[in-house]
Coordinates of C-alpha atoms in Angstrom, one line a residue:
M9 CA -0.1 -0.3 0.0
E10 CA 1.5 3.5 -0.5
L11 CA 1.1 6.3 1.4
T12 CA 1.3 10.3 0.5
T13 CA 2.7 11.7 3.6
K14 CA 4.4 15.3 3.9
S15 CA 8.2 13.6 3.2
G16 CA 6.2 12.0 -0.3
K17 CA 4.8 9.0 -1.0
V18 CA 6.0 5.7 1.3
E19 CA 5.2 2.3 0.4
V20 CA 3.7 0.2 3.3
R21 CA 3.8 -3.4 3.1
G22 CA 1.5 -5.5 5.9
T23 CA -0.1 -9.0 6.1
V24 CA -3.4 -7.4 7.0
F25 CA -4.5 -4.0 7.0
I26 CA -7.3 -2.4 8.8
D27 CA -9.7 0.7 7.1
A28 CA -10.6 3.2 10.4
T29 CA -10.7 5.9 8.0
G30 CA -14.0 6.7 8.8
D31 CA -14.5 7.2 4.8
A32 CA -13.6 3.7 3.5
D33 CA -10.7 5.4 1.9
I34 CA -8.3 2.2 2.1
A35 CA -11.3 -0.3 1.3
Y36 CA -12.3 2.3 -2.0
L37 CA -9.0 2.5 -3.2
A38 CA -8.0 -1.0 -3.1
G39 CA -11.4 -1.8 -5.1
A40 CA -13.6 -3.5 -2.5
P41 CA -17.3 -2.4 -3.3
C42 CA -18.6 0.3 -1.1
L43 CA -22.1 2.2 -1.2
Q44 CA -22.4 6.3 0.0
G45 CA -25.2 7.5 1.4
R46 CA -29.3 6.5 1.4
D47 CA -30.8 4.8 -1.4
G48 CA -31.6 6.4 -4.6
D49 CA -29.9 10.1 -4.0
K50 CA -27.0 8.3 -1.9
L51 CA -27.2 12.2 0.4
T52 CA -25.5 11.5 3.3
Q53 CA -26.3 13.0 6.8
P54 CA -25.2 16.5 7.3
M55 CA -22.3 17.6 8.7
T56 CA -22.1 19.7 11.8
M57 CA -19.6 22.2 13.5
K58 CA -20.0 22.0 17.0
F59 CA -18.7 24.8 19.4
R60 CA -19.1 26.2 23.0
M61 CA -20.6 28.8 25.1
R62 CA -19.2 30.3 28.2
G63 CA -21.9 32.0 30.9
V64 CA -25.0 30.4 31.0
D65 CA -27.2 30.2 33.2
L66 CA -28.3 26.6 33.3
A67 CA -30.7 27.3 36.8
R68 CA -32.5 29.8 34.5
V69 CA -32.8 27.2 31.4
K70 CA -34.1 24.5 33.6
Q71 CA -36.3 26.9 35.3
Y72 CA -37.8 28.4 32.1
M73 CA -38.1 24.5 30.7
L74 CA -40.5 23.8 33.4
E75 CA -42.5 26.9 33.0
H76 CA -42.6 26.0 29.3
P77 CA -42.3 22.5 28.6
E78 CA -44.5 22.4 25.3
E79 CA -41.3 24.3 24.2
F80 CA -39.1 21.0 24.5
Y81 CA -38.7 17.6 23.5
R82 CA -41.9 15.4 24.9
K83 CA -39.7 12.8 26.6
T84 CA -38.0 15.3 28.6
P85 CA -38.6 13.6 32.3
F86 CA -40.4 17.3 33.6
G87 CA -41.6 15.5 36.8
E88 CA -37.6 15.1 38.0
L89 CA -36.4 17.9 36.3
P90 CA -36.1 19.9 39.8
E91 CA -33.5 17.5 40.9
L92 CA -31.9 16.2 38.1
P93 CA -28.9 18.0 37.2
L94 CA -29.2 18.8 32.9
S95 CA -27.3 16.9 30.4
G96 CA -29.0 17.3 27.3
V97 CA -31.7 19.8 26.0
L98 CA -33.2 19.7 23.2
G99 CA -35.9 22.0 22.1
Y100 CA -36.4 26.2 22.3
Y101 CA -39.0 24.7 19.1
K102 CA -40.6 28.4 19.3
H103 CA -37.4 30.4 19.7
W104 CA -36.0 28.8 16.7
K105 CA -39.3 29.0 14.4
E106 CA -39.6 32.6 15.0
A107 CA -35.7 33.3 14.3
D108 CA -36.3 32.0 11.2
L109 CA -32.3 31.3 10.2
P110 CA -31.0 29.6 6.8
I111 CA -30.4 26.6 9.1
N112 CA -32.4 22.9 7.8
R113 CA -33.1 22.1 11.2
D114 CA -36.6 22.5 13.5
Q115 CA -35.0 23.0 17.1
V116 CA -31.5 23.6 19.2
L117 CA -29.9 20.9 21.3
F118 CA -27.0 21.5 23.6
F119 CA -25.2 19.4 26.6
T120 CA -24.2 20.8 29.7
G121 CA -20.6 21.4 31.2
P122 CA -17.9 20.2 32.2
E123 CA -18.3 23.8 33.8
D124 CA -21.5 24.8 35.5
D125 CA -21.9 27.3 33.0
E126 CA -20.8 25.6 29.6
V127 CA -22.7 24.0 27.4
L128 CA -21.8 22.2 23.9
V129 CA -24.3 23.4 20.7
N130 CA -24.8 20.2 18.3
T131 CA -27.6 22.7 16.2
T132 CA -25.2 23.8 13.0
R133 CA -26.1 21.6 9.6
V134 CA -24.1 21.8 6.4
Q135 CA -26.3 19.4 3.6
G136 CA -25.4 18.4 0.5
L137 CA -22.3 18.2 0.3
D138 CA -19.7 15.1 0.3
G139 CA -17.2 14.2 3.2
T140 CA -15.0 12.8 0.8
D141 CA -14.3 15.7 -1.5
V142 CA -11.7 17.9 -0.4
E143 CA -13.6 21.1 -2.5
D144 CA -17.2 20.0 -0.4
L145 CA -15.5 20.1 2.9
T146 CA -13.4 23.0 2.2
E147 CA -17.5 24.6 1.8
A148 CA -18.4 22.8 5.0
E149 CA -16.1 24.4 7.0
E150 CA -16.9 27.3 5.6
Q151 CA -20.8 27.3 5.9
G152 CA -20.7 24.9 9.2
R153 CA -18.4 28.6 10.8
R154 CA -20.8 31.3 9.6
Q155 CA -23.7 28.9 10.8
V156 CA -21.7 29.1 14.4
L157 CA -21.7 33.3 14.5
M158 CA -25.3 33.1 13.5
V159 CA -26.6 30.2 16.2
A160 CA -24.4 32.4 18.7
D161 CA -26.2 35.4 18.5
F162 CA -29.4 33.2 18.6
M163 CA -28.5 31.4 21.5
R164 CA -28.1 34.8 23.5
R165 CA -31.5 35.6 22.7
L166 CA -33.0 32.7 24.8
P167 CA -33.3 32.6 28.8
G168 CA -30.5 31.7 30.1
F169 CA -28.0 32.3 27.8
E170 CA -28.1 36.7 28.2
G171 CA -24.9 36.6 29.6
A172 CA -23.3 33.8 27.6
S173 CA -20.7 34.3 25.1
L174 CA -19.1 31.8 22.4
S175 CA -16.1 29.9 23.6
A176 CA -14.9 27.6 21.7
V177 CA -15.2 26.0 18.1
G178 CA -14.5 23.0 16.6
A179 CA -11.2 21.9 15.3
Q180 CA -12.8 21.0 12.2
I181 CA -16.3 20.1 11.1
G182 CA -18.2 17.1 12.5
I183 CA -18.8 14.3 9.6
R184 CA -21.9 11.9 10.8
E185 CA -21.7 9.8 7.4
T186 CA -19.5 9.3 4.3
R187 CA -18.7 6.2 2.4
R188 CA -19.2 2.6 4.3
I189 CA -18.1 -0.7 2.6
D190 CA -20.6 -3.3 1.2
G191 CA -19.4 -5.9 3.0
V192 CA -19.9 -9.8 3.4
Y193 CA -22.9 -8.9 5.5
A194 CA -24.7 -5.5 6.0
L195 CA -26.4 -4.6 9.6
Q196 CA -29.8 -3.8 8.7
A197 CA -32.2 -0.9 10.1
D198 CA -34.5 -4.4 11.5
D199 CA -31.1 -5.8 13.0
V200 CA -31.2 -2.9 15.5
V201 CA -34.8 -2.2 16.4
Q202 CA -35.5 -5.9 16.6
G203 CA -32.2 -6.0 19.6
R204 CA -31.0 -9.2 17.0
R205 CA -28.5 -11.8 18.1
F206 CA -25.8 -12.6 15.6
P207 CA -23.4 -16.4 16.4
D208 CA -20.4 -13.8 15.4
V209 CA -20.9 -10.7 17.5
I210 CA -18.0 -9.1 18.2
A211 CA -19.7 -5.4 19.9
R212 CA -22.9 -4.8 20.9
S213 CA -24.5 -1.0 21.0
G214 CA -27.6 0.7 22.9
Y215 CA -27.9 3.5 21.1
P216 CA -31.0 4.1 18.6
I217 CA -31.3 4.8 15.3
D218 CA -30.3 8.4 15.0
I219 CA -31.0 9.7 11.4
H220 CA -29.9 13.7 10.6
D221 CA -32.3 14.2 7.5
P222 CA -29.8 14.4 4.6
S223 CA -32.3 17.3 3.0
G224 CA -34.6 18.4 5.5
K225 CA -35.8 19.6 8.7
G226 CA -35.9 16.6 11.5
V227 CA -34.4 13.7 13.4
T228 CA -35.6 10.0 12.6
A229 CA -35.2 8.2 15.7
A230 CA -35.7 4.5 16.4
W231 CA -35.1 3.0 19.6
V232 CA -33.8 -0.3 19.8
Q233 CA -36.3 -3.1 21.5
G234 CA -35.8 -6.2 23.7
D235 CA -33.1 -6.0 26.0
G236 CA -32.2 -2.8 25.1
A237 CA -28.5 -3.7 22.6
Y238 CA -28.1 -5.4 19.1
D239 CA -24.6 -7.5 18.1
I240 CA -23.0 -6.1 15.7
P241 CA -21.4 -9.4 13.5
Y242 CA -18.0 -10.4 12.0
R243 CA -19.3 -10.4 9.1
C244 CA -19.9 -6.5 8.9
L245 CA -15.8 -5.9 9.1
L246 CA -15.7 -8.1 6.1
P247 CA -15.3 -5.8 2.5
R248 CA -16.0 -8.5 0.0
Q249 CA -13.0 -9.0 -2.8
I250 CA -10.6 -8.1 -1.0
T251 CA -9.5 -10.7 1.6
N252 CA -6.8 -8.8 3.4
L253 CA -8.3 -6.3 5.2
L254 CA -10.6 -5.4 8.1
T255 CA -13.1 -2.3 8.6
A256 CA -13.2 -0.8 12.1
G257 CA -15.7 2.2 12.6
R258 CA -18.2 4.5 10.7
C259 CA -16.9 2.6 7.5
I260 CA -18.3 -0.7 8.2
S261 CA -21.2 -2.7 6.7
T262 CA -24.6 -1.3 7.4
T263 CA -27.5 0.2 5.2
H264 CA -28.1 4.0 5.7
E265 CA -30.3 3.6 8.4
A266 CA -28.4 1.5 10.4
L267 CA -25.3 3.5 10.2
A268 CA -27.1 5.6 12.0
T269 CA -26.7 4.0 15.4
T270 CA -22.8 2.3 14.3
R271 CA -21.0 5.6 13.8
L272 CA -21.6 6.4 17.3
T273 CA -17.8 6.6 18.7
P274 CA -18.3 3.6 21.5
S275 CA -19.1 1.3 18.7
C276 CA -16.1 2.7 16.6
M277 CA -14.1 1.8 19.5
A278 CA -16.0 -1.6 19.8
T279 CA -15.0 -2.6 16.1
G280 CA -11.9 -0.8 16.1
Q281 CA -11.2 -3.7 19.1
A282 CA -12.4 -6.5 17.4
A283 CA -10.8 -5.6 14.4
G284 CA -7.3 -5.4 16.1
S285 CA -7.7 -8.4 17.6
A286 CA -9.0 -10.3 14.5
A287 CA -5.9 -9.3 12.5
G288 CA -4.0 -10.3 14.8
L289 CA -5.1 -13.8 15.2
A290 CA -5.1 -13.5 11.4
V291 CA -1.8 -13.5 11.1
K292 CA -1.1 -15.6 14.4
H293 CA -2.8 -18.3 12.7
G294 CA -2.1 -17.9 8.9
V295 CA -5.4 -17.6 7.7
R296 CA -7.3 -14.8 5.9
P297 CA -9.6 -12.3 8.5
G298 CA -12.5 -14.1 6.9
E299 CA -11.4 -17.5 8.2
V300 CA -10.8 -16.3 11.5
D301 CA -11.7 -18.6 14.6
I302 CA -14.8 -16.9 15.9
A303 CA -15.1 -18.6 19.5
E304 CA -11.3 -17.7 19.2
L305 CA -11.9 -14.1 18.8
Q306 CA -14.5 -13.5 21.2
S307 CA -13.0 -15.3 23.7
V308 CA -10.1 -12.7 23.0
L309 CA -12.2 -9.7 23.2
E310 CA -13.7 -10.6 26.1
A311 CA -10.7 -11.0 27.7
G312 CA -10.2 -7.5 27.2
G313 CA -13.3 -6.5 28.6
A314 CA -15.7 -6.5 25.8
L315 CA -19.0 -7.1 26.6
L316 CA -20.7 -9.3 23.9
R317 CA -23.5 -11.6 26.0

């Protein structure tokens, strides 16, 4: 494999490779079948430039939520809210609608902390651009930072944010979705929702399907049934056609809908642990990744703290 670095091109040789690029770069360039975005138009979930604000009066925010529950996410535990610390806040629907900002979203979302007057805002939305294209990525950075200034100015007019100021902006725009491999097995939305178990499980997740609309305003959620968790099978890490390659993280084999849960950091970490362990076993036994003994892999993972049962 050839890499391009600050020192020029470097040739890397190995028995087994792991693609943890998030964009399936290695798999794609090696000729493995890949997919991008949703079926039909190939549009991906929007990118987001996160930012932080300090000087937020979170007690005032909570008071406003209790006085105006209709303005916030309906599943907010309002009955327990007086005793609960704020963690995530979704809402300010009326304020957002009246502001009519040129951002294709229908609510404000932020998370509190780590300081008592600090929030992390996840509200900007950059749609219609390709996270694997350098020109689109540049445009996304520009759009994202313009939106940060707009949203921060808007939030200073919200109850609890009157004395707040912008304190930090993400080093680069956050990308939810680009390419993924079309692998030996593609995790399905129904696998997630039904909490499906697989004999070749190498990771579990309890995060729901969480699709930020590629072209609309909303967010589509589907919760995991059963015991609240689903399995990610080893086959999702295996591309077709390329026999000495594993994938991990955002580019494993799923549908567009299932990717909306596997893209989250805990799943990426878990599939990374599985891919690394599988690669080690493949080299140890002189076999291809697709020939690794699943029981042995699961034993290695559980010895390393993975939760598979």
